XYZ file of C-alpha atoms in Angstrom:
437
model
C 0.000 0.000 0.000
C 1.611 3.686 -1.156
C 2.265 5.648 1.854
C 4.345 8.244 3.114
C 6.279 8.846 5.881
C 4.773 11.183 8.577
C 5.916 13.481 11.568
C 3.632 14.661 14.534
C 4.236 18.044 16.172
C 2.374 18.308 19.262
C 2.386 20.340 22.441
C 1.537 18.909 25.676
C -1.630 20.649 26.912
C -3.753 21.031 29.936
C -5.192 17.503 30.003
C -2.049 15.928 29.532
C -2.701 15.019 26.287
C -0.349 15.898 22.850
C -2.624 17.648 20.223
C -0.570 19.084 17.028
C -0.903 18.083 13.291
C 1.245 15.740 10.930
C 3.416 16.717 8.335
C 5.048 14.499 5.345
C 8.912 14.235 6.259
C 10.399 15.995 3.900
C 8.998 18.754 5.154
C 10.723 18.295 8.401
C 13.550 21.135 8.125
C 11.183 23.426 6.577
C 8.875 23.224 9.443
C 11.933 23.569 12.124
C 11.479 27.292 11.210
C 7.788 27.627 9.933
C 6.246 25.680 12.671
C 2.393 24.635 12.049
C -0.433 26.741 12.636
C -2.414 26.735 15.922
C -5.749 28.659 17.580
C -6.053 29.932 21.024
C -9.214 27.860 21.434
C -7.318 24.791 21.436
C -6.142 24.852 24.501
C -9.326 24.304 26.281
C -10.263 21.361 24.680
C -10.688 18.931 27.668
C -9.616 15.106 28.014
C -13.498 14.390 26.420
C -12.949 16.457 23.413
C -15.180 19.129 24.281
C -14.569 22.837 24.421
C -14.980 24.731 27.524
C -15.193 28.312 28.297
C -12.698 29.932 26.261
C -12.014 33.629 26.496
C -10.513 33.044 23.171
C -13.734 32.360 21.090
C -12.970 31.949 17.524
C -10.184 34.996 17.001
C -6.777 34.588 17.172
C -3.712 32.737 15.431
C -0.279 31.039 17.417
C 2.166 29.191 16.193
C 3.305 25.396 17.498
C 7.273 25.249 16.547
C 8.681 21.649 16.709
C 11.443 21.288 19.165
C 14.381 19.292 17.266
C 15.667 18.349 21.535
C 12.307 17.113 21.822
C 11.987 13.893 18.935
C 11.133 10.829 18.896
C 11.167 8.032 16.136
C 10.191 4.549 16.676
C 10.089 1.908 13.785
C 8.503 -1.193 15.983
C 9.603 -3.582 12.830
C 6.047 -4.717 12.638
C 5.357 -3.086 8.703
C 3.452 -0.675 10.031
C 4.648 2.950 9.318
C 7.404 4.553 12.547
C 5.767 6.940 15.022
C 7.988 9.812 14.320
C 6.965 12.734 16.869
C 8.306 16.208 18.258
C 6.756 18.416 21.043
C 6.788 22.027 20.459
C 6.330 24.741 21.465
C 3.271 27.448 20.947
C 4.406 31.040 20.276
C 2.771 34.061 18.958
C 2.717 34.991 15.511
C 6.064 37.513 16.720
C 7.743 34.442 18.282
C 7.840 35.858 21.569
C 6.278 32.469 24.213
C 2.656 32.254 24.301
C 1.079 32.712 27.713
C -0.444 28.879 28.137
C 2.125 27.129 26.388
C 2.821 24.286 29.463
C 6.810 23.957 28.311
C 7.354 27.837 28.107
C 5.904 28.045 31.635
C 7.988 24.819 32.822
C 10.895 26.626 31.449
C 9.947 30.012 33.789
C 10.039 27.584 36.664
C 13.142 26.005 36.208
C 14.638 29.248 35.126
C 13.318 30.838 38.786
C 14.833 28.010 40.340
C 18.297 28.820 39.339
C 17.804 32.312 40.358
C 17.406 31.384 43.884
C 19.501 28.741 44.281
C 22.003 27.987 41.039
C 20.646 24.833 41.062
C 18.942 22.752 38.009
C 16.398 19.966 38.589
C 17.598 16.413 37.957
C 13.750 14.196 37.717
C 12.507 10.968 36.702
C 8.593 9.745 36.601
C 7.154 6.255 37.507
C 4.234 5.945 35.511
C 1.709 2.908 36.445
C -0.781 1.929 33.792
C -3.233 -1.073 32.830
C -3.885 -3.140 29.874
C -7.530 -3.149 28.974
C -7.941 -6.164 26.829
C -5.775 -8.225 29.169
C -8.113 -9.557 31.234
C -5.768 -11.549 33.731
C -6.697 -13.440 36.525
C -6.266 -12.163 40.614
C -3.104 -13.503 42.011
C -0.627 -11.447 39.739
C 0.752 -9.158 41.684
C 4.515 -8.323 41.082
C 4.628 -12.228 39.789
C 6.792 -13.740 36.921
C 3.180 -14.860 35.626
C 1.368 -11.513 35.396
C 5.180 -10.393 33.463
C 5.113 -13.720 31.497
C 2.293 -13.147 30.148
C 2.816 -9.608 28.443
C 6.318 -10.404 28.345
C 6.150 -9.604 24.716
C 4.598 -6.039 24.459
C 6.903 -5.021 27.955
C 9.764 -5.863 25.776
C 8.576 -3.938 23.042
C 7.765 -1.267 25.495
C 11.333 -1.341 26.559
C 13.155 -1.240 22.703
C 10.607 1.176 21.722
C 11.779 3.571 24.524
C 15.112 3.380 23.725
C 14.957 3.501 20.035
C 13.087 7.299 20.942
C 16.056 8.089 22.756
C 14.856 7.235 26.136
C 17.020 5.111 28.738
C 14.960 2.656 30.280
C 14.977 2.406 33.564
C 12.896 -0.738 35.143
C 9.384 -2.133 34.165
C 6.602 -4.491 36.139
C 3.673 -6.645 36.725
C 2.283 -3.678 39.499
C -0.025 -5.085 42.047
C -3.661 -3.840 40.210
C -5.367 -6.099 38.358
C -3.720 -5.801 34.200
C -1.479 -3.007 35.824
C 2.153 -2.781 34.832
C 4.518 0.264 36.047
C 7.347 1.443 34.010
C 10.265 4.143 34.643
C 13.114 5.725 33.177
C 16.750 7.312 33.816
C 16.438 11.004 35.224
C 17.268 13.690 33.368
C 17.664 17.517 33.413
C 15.157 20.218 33.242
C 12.591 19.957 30.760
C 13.855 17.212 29.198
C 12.147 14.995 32.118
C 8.471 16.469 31.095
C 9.251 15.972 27.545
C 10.299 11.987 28.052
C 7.093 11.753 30.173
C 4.897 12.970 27.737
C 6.628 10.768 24.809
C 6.703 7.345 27.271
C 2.795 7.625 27.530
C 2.676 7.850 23.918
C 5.272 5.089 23.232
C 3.684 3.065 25.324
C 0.006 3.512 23.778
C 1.821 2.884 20.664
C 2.979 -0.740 21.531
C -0.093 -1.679 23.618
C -1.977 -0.866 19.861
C 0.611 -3.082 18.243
C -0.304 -5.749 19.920
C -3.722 -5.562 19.764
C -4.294 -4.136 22.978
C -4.839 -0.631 24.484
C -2.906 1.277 27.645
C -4.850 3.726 29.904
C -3.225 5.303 31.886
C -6.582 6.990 34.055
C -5.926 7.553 37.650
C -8.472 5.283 38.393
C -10.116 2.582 36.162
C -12.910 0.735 39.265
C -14.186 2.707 41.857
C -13.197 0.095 44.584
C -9.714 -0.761 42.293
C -6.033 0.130 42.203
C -5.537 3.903 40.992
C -2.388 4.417 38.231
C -0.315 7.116 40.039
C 2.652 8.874 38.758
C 5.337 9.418 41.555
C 8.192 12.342 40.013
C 11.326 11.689 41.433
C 13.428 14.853 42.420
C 17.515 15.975 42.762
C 19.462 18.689 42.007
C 22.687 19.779 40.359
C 24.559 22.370 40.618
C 26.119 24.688 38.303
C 29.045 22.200 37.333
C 26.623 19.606 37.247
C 27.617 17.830 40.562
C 25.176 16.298 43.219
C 23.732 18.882 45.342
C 20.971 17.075 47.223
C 22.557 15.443 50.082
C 24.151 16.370 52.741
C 25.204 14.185 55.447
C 25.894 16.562 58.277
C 21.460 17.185 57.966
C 19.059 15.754 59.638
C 17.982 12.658 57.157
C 20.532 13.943 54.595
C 17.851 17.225 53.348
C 20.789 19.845 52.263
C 19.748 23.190 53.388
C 18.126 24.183 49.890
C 16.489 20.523 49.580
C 14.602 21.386 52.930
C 13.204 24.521 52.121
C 12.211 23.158 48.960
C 10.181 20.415 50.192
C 8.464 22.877 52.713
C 7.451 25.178 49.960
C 5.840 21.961 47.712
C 4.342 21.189 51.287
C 2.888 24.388 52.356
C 1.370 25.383 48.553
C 0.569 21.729 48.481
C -3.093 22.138 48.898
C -3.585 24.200 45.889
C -1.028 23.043 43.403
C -2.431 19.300 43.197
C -5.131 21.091 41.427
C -2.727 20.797 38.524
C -1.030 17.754 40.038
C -3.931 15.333 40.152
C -6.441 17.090 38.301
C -9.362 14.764 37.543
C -12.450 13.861 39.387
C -11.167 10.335 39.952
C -7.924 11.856 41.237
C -9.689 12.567 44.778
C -11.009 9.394 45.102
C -7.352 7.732 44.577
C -5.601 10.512 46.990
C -7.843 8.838 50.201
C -5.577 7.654 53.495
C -4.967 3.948 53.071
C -4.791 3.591 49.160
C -0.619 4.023 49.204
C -0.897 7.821 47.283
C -1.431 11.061 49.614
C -4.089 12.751 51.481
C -1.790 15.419 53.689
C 0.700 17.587 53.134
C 3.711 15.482 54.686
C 7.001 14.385 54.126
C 7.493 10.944 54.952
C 10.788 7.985 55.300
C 9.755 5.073 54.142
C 6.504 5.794 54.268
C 4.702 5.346 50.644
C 1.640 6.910 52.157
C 3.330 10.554 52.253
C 2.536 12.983 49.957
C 6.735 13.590 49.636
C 8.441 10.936 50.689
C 12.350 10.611 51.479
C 13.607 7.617 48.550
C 16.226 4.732 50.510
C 19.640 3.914 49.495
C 21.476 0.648 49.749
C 24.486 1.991 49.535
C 27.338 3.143 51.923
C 29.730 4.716 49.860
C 29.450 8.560 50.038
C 29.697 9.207 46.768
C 27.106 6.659 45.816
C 24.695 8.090 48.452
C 25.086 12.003 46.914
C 24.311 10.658 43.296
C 21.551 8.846 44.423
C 19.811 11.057 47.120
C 16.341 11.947 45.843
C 12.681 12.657 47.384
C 9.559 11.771 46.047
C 6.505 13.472 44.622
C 3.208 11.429 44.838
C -0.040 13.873 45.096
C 0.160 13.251 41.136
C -1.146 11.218 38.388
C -0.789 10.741 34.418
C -4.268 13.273 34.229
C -1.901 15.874 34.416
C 0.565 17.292 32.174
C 3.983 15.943 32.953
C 5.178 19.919 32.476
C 2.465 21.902 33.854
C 2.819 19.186 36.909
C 6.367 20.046 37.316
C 5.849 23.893 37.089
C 3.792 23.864 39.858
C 5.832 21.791 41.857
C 8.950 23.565 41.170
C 7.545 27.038 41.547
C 6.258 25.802 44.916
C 10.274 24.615 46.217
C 11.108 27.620 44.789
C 9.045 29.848 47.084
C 10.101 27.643 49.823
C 13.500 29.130 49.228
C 12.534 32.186 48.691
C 10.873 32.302 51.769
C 13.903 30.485 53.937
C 11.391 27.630 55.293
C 13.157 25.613 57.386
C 13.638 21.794 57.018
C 10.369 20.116 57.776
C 10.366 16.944 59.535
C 9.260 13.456 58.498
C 6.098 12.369 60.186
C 5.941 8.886 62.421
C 2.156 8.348 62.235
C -0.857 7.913 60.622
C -2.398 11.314 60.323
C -5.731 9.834 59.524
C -6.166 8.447 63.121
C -5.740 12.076 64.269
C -8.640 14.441 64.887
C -8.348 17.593 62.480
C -7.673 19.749 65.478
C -4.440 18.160 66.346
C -3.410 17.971 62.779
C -3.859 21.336 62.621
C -1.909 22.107 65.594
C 0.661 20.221 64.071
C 1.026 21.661 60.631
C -0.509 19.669 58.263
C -3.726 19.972 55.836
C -6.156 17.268 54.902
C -5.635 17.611 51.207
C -8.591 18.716 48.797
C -11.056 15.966 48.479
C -12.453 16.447 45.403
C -11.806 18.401 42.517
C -13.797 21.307 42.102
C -12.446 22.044 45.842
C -8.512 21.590 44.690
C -9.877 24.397 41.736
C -11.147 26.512 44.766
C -7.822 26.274 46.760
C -5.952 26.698 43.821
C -7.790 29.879 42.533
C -7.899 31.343 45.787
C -4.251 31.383 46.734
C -2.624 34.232 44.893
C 0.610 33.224 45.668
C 0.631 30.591 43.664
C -1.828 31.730 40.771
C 0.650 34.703 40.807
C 3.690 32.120 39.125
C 1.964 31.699 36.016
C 1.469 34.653 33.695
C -1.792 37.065 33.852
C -5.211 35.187 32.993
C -3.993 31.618 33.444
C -5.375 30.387 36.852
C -8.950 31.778 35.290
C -8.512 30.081 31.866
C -6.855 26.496 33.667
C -10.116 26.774 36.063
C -12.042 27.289 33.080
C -10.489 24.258 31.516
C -11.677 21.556 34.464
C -14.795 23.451 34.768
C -15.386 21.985 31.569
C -14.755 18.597 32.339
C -16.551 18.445 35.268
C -20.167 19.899 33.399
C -19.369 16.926 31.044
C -19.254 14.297 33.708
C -22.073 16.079 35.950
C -25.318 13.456 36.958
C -23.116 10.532 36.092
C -22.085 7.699 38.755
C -18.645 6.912 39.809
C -18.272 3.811 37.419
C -19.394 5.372 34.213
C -16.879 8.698 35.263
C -13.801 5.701 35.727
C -15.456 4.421 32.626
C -14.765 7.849 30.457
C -11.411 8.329 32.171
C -10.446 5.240 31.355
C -11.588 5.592 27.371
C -9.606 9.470 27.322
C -6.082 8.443 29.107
């Protein structure tokens, strides 16, 4: 059959999802400088497909310009054409950054970062996901069986990765029913968004080439295992060494590590509005389900909403290249860069601000009455959506890191979602998460 190779140019948006157009190949240096043409509207176009509010309405004209750091091309050998991809990035007709582009404002948060600190973020995402046509028996929990039998598509998975210039990392039978988990190497700055946002797609890719199809919805069954995404979280320093650890603090937490990690905790409560930002989010972030539901750091303790990562290692060295905490209030319903933004604009203010070191809790803070936990510092987190949009919009520190009119429009954005999921139950809202992600 005649066909001709294609390229994708998309830009990750506020769902999470890629939306761009396709070009013929050729093309490909031509469009380095021309870029594609893009609309305003676009952007609030939720994870159903349907437009919400828009203050756009039908006027305007951007730009999406493909990102040559950002590509990906997988031939899976199968005769079917390569997936050949590239984020960009949306710009006005001038050039200058367009005000919701999600990598221009992950940039301005990375970019603040080193202004307060000279550090750079070093990050990695686990991403958990299920297999919808698998249909696999209880019983496979982290088993050789439940990896036996998709043994073929998680190698795929794992080739397919690498051959789009990822370096896998580890993958697994996870302990949901049909759930597998998959990581990668860190790596600096954006780059960890953009490798986050192409995984999800490589991994759709080979589910589809064998037949199958990968969601990755926060939550598939009501009374089942959610599909988190826990972003892992160093630094470097301005000659690229280690600058996490330091083994003079209290559990290692270098001076700017601990004020970072109280910033993400005290803004906490209105950032995982763009962390975990689906309805079925809130019913995943519960106490007892092994995600979040306060604003705590925790060691060894995979109930924390930051949690302190182990190392089985003695050697100093080892320890400093390893040292990393853990981001869990977050899930694959959010994009990997406007996730980050928020969660590196929050350490950020923690610096800022000169928070000091916060200390790991001991307990379970569900067994305490909210007075005490208030006493003590902490915050139930939101419990359902439109309250994490209420938090969010009503802190104006943190609506005042993004650029002017973006907290309304992002509000907007859910607002939409949730009128198209309003009157239904809980199984037929896992049901249309589950068909979108």
């Amino acid at each position: 059959m005649i066909r001709e190779d294609l390229v994708f140019v998309g830009a990750p948006d506020f769902a999470g999802r890629l939306r761009g157009k396709a070009f013929p190949r050729a093309e490909l240096e031509k469009r380095l400088k021309s870029g594609i043409g893009w609309t305003p509207t676009n952007v609030q176009i939720t994870c159903f497909d349907l437009i919400a509010e828009t203050p756009f309405g039908s006027l305007g004209d951007l730009v999406m310009l493909p990102d040559p750091a950002a590509e990906s091309r997988v031939d899976f050998d199968d005769g079917g054409p390569a997936d050949h991809l590239l984020l960009g990035d949306i710009r006005e007709l001038d050039g200058s950054p367009w005000a919701c582009c999600t990598r221009t404002l992950l940039r301005s948060a990375i970019e603040r970062l080193k202004r307060v600190s000279g550090l750079e973020p070093f990050m990695a995402f686990e991403h958990e996901f299920h297999l919808k046509g698998a249909a696999r028996p209880h019983g496979d929990a982290y088993s050789l069986a439940g990896f036996r039998a998709q043994s073929s598509f998680l190698g795929a998975v794992i080739a397919a990765l690498r051959a789009g210039g990822l370096q896998p990392d580890t993958i697994m039978k996870e302990y949901g029913v049909d759930q597998y988990e998959v990581t990668v190497a860190p790596a600096l700055g954006i780059r960890a968004a953009d490798e986050a946002s192409i995984l999800r797609e490589i991994v759709r890719s080979a589910a589809l080439r064998h037949e199958d199809e990968a969601s990755f919805t926060p939550l598939r069954d009501p009374a089942g295992v959610g599909n988190g995404v826990h972003i892992h979280i160093s630094f470097r320093d301005e000659s690229g060494r280690p600058a996490t650890y330091d083994p003079e603090a209290e559990h290692g937490m270098a001076t700017f590590t601990g004020a970072f990690i109280a910033g993400v905790l005290k803004y906490l409560d209105a950032i995982v509005a763009i962390t975990a930002p689906s309805v079925v989010s809130y019913t995943r972030l519960t106490p007892h389900r092994w995600s979040a539901a306060y604003n705590n750091l925790g060691v060894q303790d995979r109930e924390a909403s930051v949690r302190l990562c182990p190392i089985a290692t003695k050697d100093p060295e080892a320890i400093a290249a390893q040292y990393n905490f853990e981001y869990r209030a977050a899930d694959a319903a959010a994009s990997p860069h406007l996730a980050l933004a928020a969660i590196i604009h929050a350490g950020a203010q923690g610096i800022e601000e000169g928070l000091p070191t916060p200390r790991p809790t001991q307990s379970d803070l569900s067994a305490l009455p909210p007075e005490e936990l208030a006493a003590l510092g902490y915050l139930r987190l939101p419990q359902s959506l439109p309250e994490a949009l209420d938090r969010f919009a009503g802190n104006a520190t943190v609506t005042g890191w993004f650029p002017e009119g973006f907290a309304q429009i992002y509000c907007q954005h859910k607002r939409g979602e949730l009128a198209f999921l309003r009157g239904k139950s809980m199984a037929a809202v896992c049901a249309d998460y589950e068909a979108s992600y």
